PDB file of C-alpha atoms in Angstrom:
ATOM      1  CA  UNK A   8     -86.822  38.237  31.604  1.00  0.00           C
ATOM      2  CA  UNK A   9     -88.586  41.527  30.853  1.00  0.00           C
ATOM      3  CA  UNK A  10     -86.608  41.927  27.613  1.00  0.00           C
ATOM      4  CA  UNK A  11     -86.947  38.394  26.302  1.00  0.00           C
ATOM      5  CA  UNK A  12     -86.686  38.148  22.498  1.00  0.00           C
ATOM      6  CA  UNK A  13     -85.840  41.838  22.162  1.00  0.00           C
ATOM      7  CA  UNK A  14     -82.893  43.473  20.433  1.00  0.00           C
ATOM      8  CA  UNK A  15     -80.984  46.114  22.398  1.00  0.00           C
ATOM      9  CA  UNK A  16     -78.125  48.315  21.203  1.00  0.00           C
ATOM     10  CA  UNK A  17     -75.834  49.999  23.724  1.00  0.00           C
ATOM     11  CA  UNK A  18     -73.096  52.510  22.931  1.00  0.00           C
ATOM     12  CA  UNK A  19     -69.935  52.577  25.071  1.00  0.00           C
ATOM     13  CA  UNK A  20     -70.799  49.098  26.275  1.00  0.00           C
ATOM     14  CA  UNK A  21     -67.190  48.102  26.852  1.00  0.00           C
ATOM     15  CA  UNK A  22     -66.814  49.314  30.437  1.00  0.00           C
ATOM     16  CA  UNK A  23     -68.455  50.958  33.442  1.00  0.00           C
ATOM     17  CA  UNK A  24     -72.144  51.782  33.280  1.00  0.00           C
ATOM     18  CA  UNK A  25     -72.376  50.757  29.633  1.00  0.00           C
ATOM     19  CA  UNK A  26     -71.034  47.272  30.333  1.00  0.00           C
ATOM     20  CA  UNK A  27     -73.303  46.912  33.351  1.00  0.00           C
ATOM     21  CA  UNK A  28     -76.309  47.847  31.198  1.00  0.00           C
ATOM     22  CA  UNK A  29     -75.340  45.306  28.521  1.00  0.00           C
ATOM     23  CA  UNK A  30     -75.001  42.578  31.132  1.00  0.00           C
ATOM     24  CA  UNK A  31     -78.331  43.502  32.735  1.00  0.00           C
ATOM     25  CA  UNK A  32     -80.184  43.689  29.405  1.00  0.00           C
ATOM     26  CA  UNK A  33     -78.868  40.244  28.478  1.00  0.00           C
ATOM     27  CA  UNK A  34     -79.840  38.856  31.882  1.00  0.00           C
ATOM     28  CA  UNK A  35     -83.350  40.194  31.210  1.00  0.00           C
ATOM     29  CA  UNK A  36     -83.444  38.165  27.971  1.00  0.00           C
ATOM     30  CA  UNK A  37     -82.345  40.654  25.297  1.00  0.00           C
ATOM     31  CA  UNK A  38     -79.919  39.984  22.479  1.00  0.00           C
ATOM     32  CA  UNK A  39     -77.471  42.835  23.035  1.00  0.00           C
ATOM     33  CA  UNK A  40     -75.506  44.682  20.367  1.00  0.00           C
ATOM     34  CA  UNK A  41     -72.491  45.844  22.367  1.00  0.00           C
ATOM     35  CA  UNK A  42     -70.764  48.790  20.687  1.00  0.00           C
ATOM     36  CA  UNK A  43     -67.657  50.606  21.838  1.00  0.00           C
ATOM     37  CA  UNK A  44     -64.809  52.661  20.433  1.00  0.00           C
ATOM     38  CA  UNK A  45     -62.548  49.930  21.842  1.00  0.00           C
ATOM     39  CA  UNK A  46     -63.377  46.752  19.909  1.00  0.00           C
ATOM     40  CA  UNK A  47     -61.607  44.507  22.423  1.00  0.00           C
ATOM     41  CA  UNK A  48     -63.583  46.002  25.312  1.00  0.00           C
ATOM     42  CA  UNK A  49     -66.838  45.329  23.457  1.00  0.00           C
ATOM     43  CA  UNK A  50     -65.746  41.726  22.864  1.00  0.00           C
ATOM     44  CA  UNK A  51     -64.930  41.318  26.557  1.00  0.00           C
ATOM     45  CA  UNK A  52     -68.444  42.442  27.477  1.00  0.00           C
ATOM     46  CA  UNK A  53     -69.885  39.925  25.014  1.00  0.00           C
ATOM     47  CA  UNK A  54     -67.689  37.218  26.542  1.00  0.00           C
ATOM     48  CA  UNK A  55     -69.033  38.001  30.015  1.00  0.00           C
ATOM     49  CA  UNK A  56     -72.605  37.882  28.724  1.00  0.00           C
ATOM     50  CA  UNK A  57     -72.127  34.592  26.906  1.00  0.00           C
ATOM     51  CA  UNK A  58     -70.382  33.024  29.908  1.00  0.00           C
ATOM     52  CA  UNK A  59     -73.489  33.860  31.930  1.00  0.00           C
ATOM     53  CA  UNK A  60     -75.695  32.223  29.307  1.00  0.00           C
ATOM     54  CA  UNK A  61     -76.823  35.380  27.515  1.00  0.00           C
ATOM     55  CA  UNK A  62     -76.786  36.450  23.877  1.00  0.00           C
ATOM     56  CA  UNK A  63     -74.758  39.332  22.448  1.00  0.00           C
ATOM     57  CA  UNK A  64     -72.555  40.519  19.608  1.00  0.00           C
ATOM     58  CA  UNK A  65     -69.734  43.072  19.519  1.00  0.00           C
ATOM     59  CA  UNK A  66     -69.275  46.011  17.152  1.00  0.00           C
ATOM     60  CA  UNK A  67     -66.571  48.675  17.051  1.00  0.00           C
ATOM     61  CA  UNK A  68     -68.182  52.118  16.813  1.00  0.00           C
ATOM     62  CA  UNK A  69     -67.007  55.709  17.015  1.00  0.00           C
ATOM     63  CA  UNK A  70     -70.265  57.549  17.692  1.00  0.00           C
ATOM     64  CA  UNK A  71     -68.696  60.812  16.506  1.00  0.00           C
ATOM     65  CA  UNK A  72     -68.297  59.306  13.004  1.00  0.00           C
ATOM     66  CA  UNK A  73     -71.648  59.700  11.220  1.00  0.00           C
ATOM     67  CA  UNK A  74     -70.615  57.384   8.386  1.00  0.00           C
ATOM     68  CA  UNK A  75     -69.706  54.658  10.878  1.00  0.00           C
ATOM     69  CA  UNK A  76     -73.046  55.125  12.642  1.00  0.00           C
ATOM     70  CA  UNK A  77     -74.916  54.809   9.346  1.00  0.00           C
ATOM     71  CA  UNK A  78     -72.944  51.708   8.373  1.00  0.00           C
ATOM     72  CA  UNK A  79     -73.637  49.967  11.676  1.00  0.00           C
ATOM     73  CA  UNK A  80     -77.371  50.625  11.519  1.00  0.00           C
ATOM     74  CA  UNK A  81     -77.467  49.293   7.959  1.00  0.00           C
ATOM     75  CA  UNK A  82     -75.980  46.073   9.358  1.00  0.00           C
ATOM     76  CA  UNK A  83     -78.565  45.975  12.140  1.00  0.00           C
ATOM     77  CA  UNK A  84     -81.351  46.561   9.636  1.00  0.00           C
ATOM     78  CA  UNK A  85     -80.130  43.740   7.393  1.00  0.00           C
ATOM     79  CA  UNK A  86     -79.497  41.276  10.217  1.00  0.00           C
ATOM     80  CA  UNK A  87     -82.295  41.969  12.691  1.00  0.00           C
ATOM     81  CA  UNK A  88     -84.828  44.273  10.999  1.00  0.00           C
ATOM     82  CA  UNK A  89     -85.949  45.675  14.345  1.00  0.00           C
ATOM     83  CA  UNK A  90     -84.583  47.423  17.426  1.00  0.00           C
ATOM     84  CA  UNK A  91     -86.469  47.393  20.702  1.00  0.00           C
ATOM     85  CA  UNK A  92     -83.980  49.291  22.864  1.00  0.00           C
ATOM     86  CA  UNK A  93     -81.457  51.972  21.926  1.00  0.00           C
ATOM     87  CA  UNK A  94     -79.293  53.075  24.832  1.00  0.00           C
ATOM     88  CA  UNK A  95     -77.217  56.134  23.895  1.00  0.00           C
ATOM     89  CA  UNK A  96     -74.693  55.889  26.688  1.00  0.00           C
ATOM     90  CA  UNK A  97     -71.437  57.063  25.065  1.00  0.00           C
ATOM     91  CA  UNK A  98     -70.003  60.250  26.524  1.00  0.00           C
ATOM     92  CA  UNK A  99     -66.813  61.940  27.685  1.00  0.00           C
ATOM     93  CA  UNK A 100     -66.065  64.467  30.455  1.00  0.00           C
ATOM     94  CA  UNK A 101     -64.625  66.958  27.974  1.00  0.00           C
ATOM     95  CA  UNK A 102     -62.376  69.833  28.915  1.00  0.00           C
ATOM     96  CA  UNK A 103     -63.034  71.830  32.075  1.00  0.00           C
ATOM     97  CA  UNK A 104     -63.279  75.589  32.431  1.00  0.00           C
ATOM     98  CA  UNK A 105     -63.558  78.145  29.637  1.00  0.00           C
ATOM     99  CA  UNK A 106     -59.964  78.285  28.410  1.00  0.00           C
ATOM    100  CA  UNK A 107     -60.294  75.403  25.961  1.00  0.00           C
ATOM    101  CA  UNK A 108     -59.429  74.856  22.324  1.00  0.00           C
ATOM    102  CA  UNK A 109     -61.921  74.630  19.495  1.00  0.00           C
ATOM    103  CA  UNK A 110     -60.870  71.016  18.967  1.00  0.00           C
ATOM    104  CA  UNK A 111     -61.696  70.196  22.597  1.00  0.00           C
ATOM    105  CA  UNK A 112     -65.064  71.890  22.231  1.00  0.00           C
ATOM    106  CA  UNK A 113     -65.862  70.020  19.010  1.00  0.00           C
ATOM    107  CA  UNK A 114     -64.851  66.643  20.453  1.00  0.00           C
ATOM    108  CA  UNK A 115     -67.179  66.978  23.449  1.00  0.00           C
ATOM    109  CA  UNK A 116     -70.091  68.056  21.267  1.00  0.00           C
ATOM    110  CA  UNK A 117     -69.418  65.330  18.696  1.00  0.00           C
ATOM    111  CA  UNK A 118     -69.285  62.505  21.231  1.00  0.00           C
ATOM    112  CA  UNK A 119     -71.889  63.703  23.721  1.00  0.00           C
ATOM    113  CA  UNK A 120     -74.525  65.161  21.377  1.00  0.00           C
ATOM    114  CA  UNK A 121     -73.831  64.576  17.693  1.00  0.00           C
ATOM    115  CA  UNK A 122     -73.394  60.820  18.048  1.00  0.00           C
ATOM    116  CA  UNK A 123     -76.611  60.358  20.014  1.00  0.00           C
ATOM    117  CA  UNK A 124     -78.569  62.594  17.630  1.00  0.00           C
ATOM    118  CA  UNK A 125     -77.547  60.842  14.426  1.00  0.00           C
ATOM    119  CA  UNK A 126     -77.680  57.334  15.877  1.00  0.00           C
ATOM    120  CA  UNK A 127     -81.225  57.840  17.132  1.00  0.00           C
ATOM    121  CA  UNK A 128     -82.296  59.369  13.835  1.00  0.00           C
ATOM    122  CA  UNK A 129     -80.860  56.399  11.945  1.00  0.00           C
ATOM    123  CA  UNK A 130     -82.787  53.952  14.151  1.00  0.00           C
ATOM    124  CA  UNK A 131     -86.245  55.514  13.840  1.00  0.00           C
ATOM    125  CA  UNK A 132     -87.678  52.907  11.448  1.00  0.00           C
ATOM    126  CA  UNK A 133     -86.128  50.023  13.396  1.00  0.00           C
ATOM    127  CA  UNK A 134     -87.631  51.292  16.647  1.00  0.00           C
ATOM    128  CA  UNK A 135     -91.003  51.776  15.002  1.00  0.00           C
ATOM    129  CA  UNK A 136     -90.831  48.164  13.823  1.00  0.00           C
ATOM    130  CA  UNK A 137     -90.873  47.135  17.496  1.00  0.00           C
ATOM    131  CA  UNK A 138     -94.676  47.573  17.427  1.00  0.00           C
ATOM    132  CA  UNK A 139     -95.049  49.822  20.446  1.00  0.00           C
ATOM    133  CA  UNK A 140     -92.172  48.248  22.398  1.00  0.00           C
ATOM    134  CA  UNK A 141     -89.497  50.712  21.263  1.00  0.00           C
ATOM    135  CA  UNK A 142     -87.499  52.475  23.966  1.00  0.00           C
ATOM    136  CA  UNK A 143     -84.740  55.058  23.553  1.00  0.00           C
ATOM    137  CA  UNK A 144     -82.592  55.850  26.588  1.00  0.00           C
ATOM    138  CA  UNK A 145     -79.945  58.541  26.899  1.00  0.00           C
ATOM    139  CA  UNK A 146     -77.317  58.964  29.580  1.00  0.00           C
ATOM    140  CA  UNK A 147     -77.430  62.613  30.600  1.00  0.00           C
ATOM    141  CA  UNK A 148     -76.180  63.756  34.020  1.00  0.00           C
ATOM    142  CA  UNK A 149     -77.200  65.694  37.093  1.00  0.00           C
ATOM    143  CA  UNK A 150     -74.950  68.339  35.478  1.00  0.00           C
ATOM    144  CA  UNK A 151     -77.456  68.486  32.652  1.00  0.00           C
ATOM    145  CA  UNK A 152     -80.131  69.635  35.083  1.00  0.00           C
ATOM    146  CA  UNK A 153     -78.161  71.887  37.444  1.00  0.00           C
ATOM    147  CA  UNK A 154     -75.114  73.927  36.521  1.00  0.00           C
ATOM    148  CA  UNK A 155     -71.521  72.832  36.931  1.00  0.00           C
ATOM    149  CA  UNK A 156     -69.240  75.852  37.522  1.00  0.00           C
ATOM    150  CA  UNK A 157     -66.087  73.863  36.756  1.00  0.00           C
ATOM    151  CA  UNK A 158     -67.460  72.076  33.684  1.00  0.00           C
ATOM    152  CA  UNK A 159     -69.687  74.370  31.604  1.00  0.00           C
ATOM    153  CA  UNK A 160     -68.937  72.435  28.405  1.00  0.00           C
ATOM    154  CA  UNK A 161     -69.994  69.128  29.963  1.00  0.00           C
ATOM    155  CA  UNK A 162     -73.138  70.703  31.420  1.00  0.00           C
ATOM    156  CA  UNK A 163     -73.974  72.245  28.052  1.00  0.00           C
ATOM    157  CA  UNK A 164     -73.751  68.907  26.256  1.00  0.00           C
ATOM    158  CA  UNK A 165     -75.677  66.990  28.904  1.00  0.00           C
ATOM    159  CA  UNK A 166     -78.318  69.713  29.174  1.00  0.00           C
ATOM    160  CA  UNK A 167     -78.634  69.450  25.404  1.00  0.00           C
ATOM    161  CA  UNK A 168     -79.226  65.716  25.751  1.00  0.00           C
ATOM    162  CA  UNK A 169     -82.081  66.350  28.188  1.00  0.00           C
ATOM    163  CA  UNK A 170     -83.813  68.707  25.742  1.00  0.00           C
ATOM    164  CA  UNK A 171     -83.099  66.383  22.812  1.00  0.00           C
ATOM    165  CA  UNK A 172     -84.694  63.567  24.788  1.00  0.00           C
ATOM    166  CA  UNK A 173     -87.804  65.627  25.532  1.00  0.00           C
ATOM    167  CA  UNK A 174     -88.129  66.704  21.902  1.00  0.00           C
ATOM    168  CA  UNK A 175     -87.843  63.123  20.689  1.00  0.00           C
ATOM    169  CA  UNK A 176     -90.354  61.964  23.297  1.00  0.00           C
ATOM    170  CA  UNK A 177     -92.856  64.307  21.654  1.00  0.00           C
ATOM    171  CA  UNK A 178     -91.892  63.235  18.135  1.00  0.00           C
ATOM    172  CA  UNK A 179     -91.633  59.499  18.718  1.00  0.00           C
ATOM    173  CA  UNK A 180     -94.454  59.061  21.239  1.00  0.00           C
ATOM    174  CA  UNK A 181     -97.170  58.851  18.566  1.00  0.00           C
ATOM    175  CA  UNK A 182     -95.090  56.126  16.880  1.00  0.00           C
ATOM    176  CA  UNK A 183     -95.159  53.977  20.016  1.00  0.00           C
ATOM    177  CA  UNK A 184     -91.543  54.751  20.903  1.00  0.00           C
ATOM    178  CA  UNK A 185     -90.746  55.999  24.410  1.00  0.00           C
ATOM    179  CA  UNK A 186     -87.751  58.272  24.995  1.00  0.00           C
ATOM    180  CA  UNK A 187     -86.197  58.933  28.403  1.00  0.00           C
ATOM    181  CA  UNK A 188     -82.868  59.867  29.967  1.00  0.00           C
ATOM    182  CA  UNK A 189     -80.968  58.716  33.032  1.00  0.00           C
ATOM    183  CA  UNK A 190     -79.197  61.476  34.955  1.00  0.00           C
ATOM    184  CA  UNK A 191     -76.509  59.828  37.073  1.00  0.00           C
ATOM    185  CA  UNK A 192     -74.848  61.428  40.044  1.00  0.00           C
ATOM    186  CA  UNK A 193     -71.306  60.338  40.981  1.00  0.00           C
ATOM    187  CA  UNK A 194     -70.925  56.716  39.882  1.00  0.00           C
ATOM    188  CA  UNK A 195     -67.897  54.549  40.650  1.00  0.00           C
ATOM    189  CA  UNK A 196     -66.599  54.032  37.101  1.00  0.00           C
ATOM    190  CA  UNK A 197     -63.266  54.644  35.318  1.00  0.00           C
ATOM    191  CA  UNK A 198     -64.643  57.990  34.074  1.00  0.00           C
ATOM    192  CA  UNK A 199     -65.243  59.434  37.546  1.00  0.00           C
ATOM    193  CA  UNK A 200     -61.571  60.152  38.380  1.00  0.00           C
ATOM    194  CA  UNK A 201     -61.106  61.439  34.814  1.00  0.00           C
ATOM    195  CA  UNK A 202     -63.972  63.863  35.336  1.00  0.00           C
ATOM    196  CA  UNK A 203     -62.715  65.214  38.644  1.00  0.00           C
ATOM    197  CA  UNK A 204     -59.018  65.017  37.757  1.00  0.00           C
ATOM    198  CA  UNK A 205     -58.994  67.377  34.772  1.00  0.00           C
ATOM    199  CA  UNK A 206     -57.746  70.395  36.712  1.00  0.00           C
ATOM    200  CA  UNK A 207     -53.970  70.466  37.105  1.00  0.00           C
ATOM    201  CA  UNK A 208     -52.902  69.974  40.686  1.00  0.00           C
ATOM    202  CA  UNK A 209     -56.263  68.710  41.896  1.00  0.00           C
ATOM    203  CA  UNK A 210     -56.256  65.818  44.356  1.00  0.00           C
ATOM    204  CA  UNK A 211     -58.850  63.591  42.730  1.00  0.00           C
ATOM    205  CA  UNK A 212     -59.825  61.699  45.884  1.00  0.00           C
ATOM    206  CA  UNK A 213     -60.380  64.946  47.804  1.00  0.00           C
ATOM    207  CA  UNK A 214     -62.499  66.427  45.015  1.00  0.00           C
ATOM    208  CA  UNK A 215     -64.607  63.261  44.699  1.00  0.00           C
ATOM    209  CA  UNK A 216     -65.086  63.142  48.472  1.00  0.00           C
ATOM    210  CA  UNK A 217     -66.177  66.780  48.605  1.00  0.00           C
ATOM    211  CA  UNK A 218     -68.736  66.139  45.866  1.00  0.00           C
ATOM    212  CA  UNK A 219     -70.020  62.971  47.543  1.00  0.00           C
ATOM    213  CA  UNK A 220     -70.716  64.956  50.714  1.00  0.00           C
ATOM    214  CA  UNK A 221     -73.601  66.532  48.779  1.00  0.00           C
ATOM    215  CA  UNK A 222     -75.192  63.124  48.120  1.00  0.00           C
ATOM    216  CA  UNK A 223     -77.756  62.419  50.865  1.00  0.00           C
ATOM    217  CA  UNK A 224     -77.090  58.672  50.707  1.00  0.00           C
ATOM    218  CA  UNK A 225     -73.445  59.472  51.463  1.00  0.00           C
ATOM    219  CA  UNK A 226     -71.788  57.331  48.812  1.00  0.00           C
ATOM    220  CA  UNK A 227     -71.047  56.930  45.128  1.00  0.00           C
ATOM    221  CA  UNK A 228     -73.449  54.932  43.033  1.00  0.00           C
ATOM    222  CA  UNK A 229     -72.536  51.657  41.364  1.00  0.00           C
ATOM    223  CA  UNK A 230     -72.753  50.928  37.616  1.00  0.00           C
ATOM    224  CA  UNK A 231     -75.283  48.190  38.323  1.00  0.00           C
ATOM    225  CA  UNK A 232     -77.636  50.764  39.859  1.00  0.00           C
ATOM    226  CA  UNK A 233     -77.636  52.711  36.602  1.00  0.00           C
ATOM    227  CA  UNK A 234     -78.147  49.454  34.699  1.00  0.00           C
ATOM    228  CA  UNK A 235     -81.177  48.661  36.844  1.00  0.00           C
ATOM    229  CA  UNK A 236     -82.741  52.010  35.961  1.00  0.00           C
ATOM    230  CA  UNK A 237     -81.970  51.430  32.277  1.00  0.00           C
ATOM    231  CA  UNK A 238     -83.573  47.984  32.387  1.00  0.00           C
ATOM    232  CA  UNK A 239     -86.705  49.519  33.907  1.00  0.00           C
ATOM    233  CA  UNK A 240     -86.910  52.205  31.210  1.00  0.00           C
ATOM    234  CA  UNK A 241     -86.309  49.611  28.491  1.00  0.00           C
ATOM    235  CA  UNK A 242     -89.058  47.311  29.707  1.00  0.00           C
ATOM    236  CA  UNK A 243     -92.847  47.264  29.686  1.00  0.00           C
ATOM    237  CA  UNK A 244     -92.734  48.183  33.391  1.00  0.00           C
ATOM    238  CA  UNK A 245     -92.090  51.730  32.094  1.00  0.00           C
ATOM    239  CA  UNK A 246     -94.764  51.540  29.380  1.00  0.00           C
ATOM    240  CA  UNK A 247     -96.252  54.930  30.371  1.00  0.00           C
ATOM    241  CA  UNK A 248     -92.945  56.640  31.158  1.00  0.00           C
ATOM    242  CA  UNK A 249     -91.974  59.043  28.389  1.00  0.00           C
ATOM    243  CA  UNK A 250     -89.960  62.270  28.276  1.00  0.00           C
ATOM    244  CA  UNK A 251     -88.477  61.860  31.759  1.00  0.00           C
ATOM    245  CA  UNK A 252     -84.965  62.900  32.884  1.00  0.00           C
ATOM    246  CA  UNK A 253     -84.636  60.300  35.670  1.00  0.00           C
ATOM    247  CA  UNK A 254     -82.095  61.172  38.380  1.00  0.00           C
ATOM    248  CA  UNK A 255     -80.194  58.193  39.742  1.00  0.00           C
ATOM    249  CA  UNK A 256     -78.092  60.238  42.094  1.00  0.00           C
ATOM    250  CA  UNK A 257     -78.599  59.202  45.719  1.00  0.00           C
ATOM    251  CA  UNK A 258     -80.697  62.328  46.261  1.00  0.00           C
ATOM    252  CA  UNK A 259     -78.159  64.882  44.968  1.00  0.00           C
ATOM    253  CA  UNK A 260     -80.804  66.875  43.098  1.00  0.00           C
ATOM    254  CA  UNK A 261     -83.118  66.923  46.130  1.00  0.00           C
ATOM    255  CA  UNK A 262     -80.945  69.600  47.739  1.00  0.00           C
TER     256      UNK A 262
END
C-alpha cells in the first residue's frame, strides 16, 4: 500500500504495460485515473481494478490533442485538486525506415513527445500540490538510449523523451516533484509484434526471436515487470531517485 490515498493518472492504460501499471498502482492503494484513446479499453481496466477491490475511473483521451489534454486536467483539478503520480505511458511504434510520409512523422512525434510534454506541463500545479510526493514517470525505450537502425523515427522520439525527462527533473526537483523514465526492452504486449512487423515481408516471430537473443536473461519481459518498476518510481521507496532513465530490459543495455 505504498500509494495509499494518492491520485495517479496513467495514459494508454487500456492494455499492455499501461493496464498492468494501473492495476499495480490500484493494488498499492492509489485511486487511478485510467486514460486511453479507446474508451472501452479504459473502462475494462477500471472494471478489473474494481473487481479486485481497488479504486479507479476511466477517461477517453487522445494525448496528441492538446485541447483534450487541457480539458481532462481541468476535470482532474476540479475533482481532485492534486496529482501524486503522472505516468506518461502512451506511445506508438511509428513508421520504420526513412522513406516515410510527413503525416507518419507528425503522428509519431505528436503521440510520443507532444502529448507527454503538454500533459506534464498542464499537471505542474497539481503535482506541486502533492507536497513533495509528486512523481512523473515516462515510458521511453532502450531505443531511446542506443540507436535503432530500422526505426530512427522511434529512436528519435524516445531519445527525446529521455532528455525531456532529465530537463524536467532539473526544473521540477526544487518543487518536490521527481521525474524519471522507464526504458523497456522487448515486452510481451500487443505492441511488440506491431513494432517488429512493420517491414513488409518480415516474419515477426523470427525478428522478435533474433532481438531476444541479445537479452542476457533470454526472454521477453512481462507487462507486470514494467508495472513493478513504475510502482517503485511512484512511491516513497524512490524518494531520492530523480532524473534516471531506468532500463527494465533483462540486461539488453549491458552489452
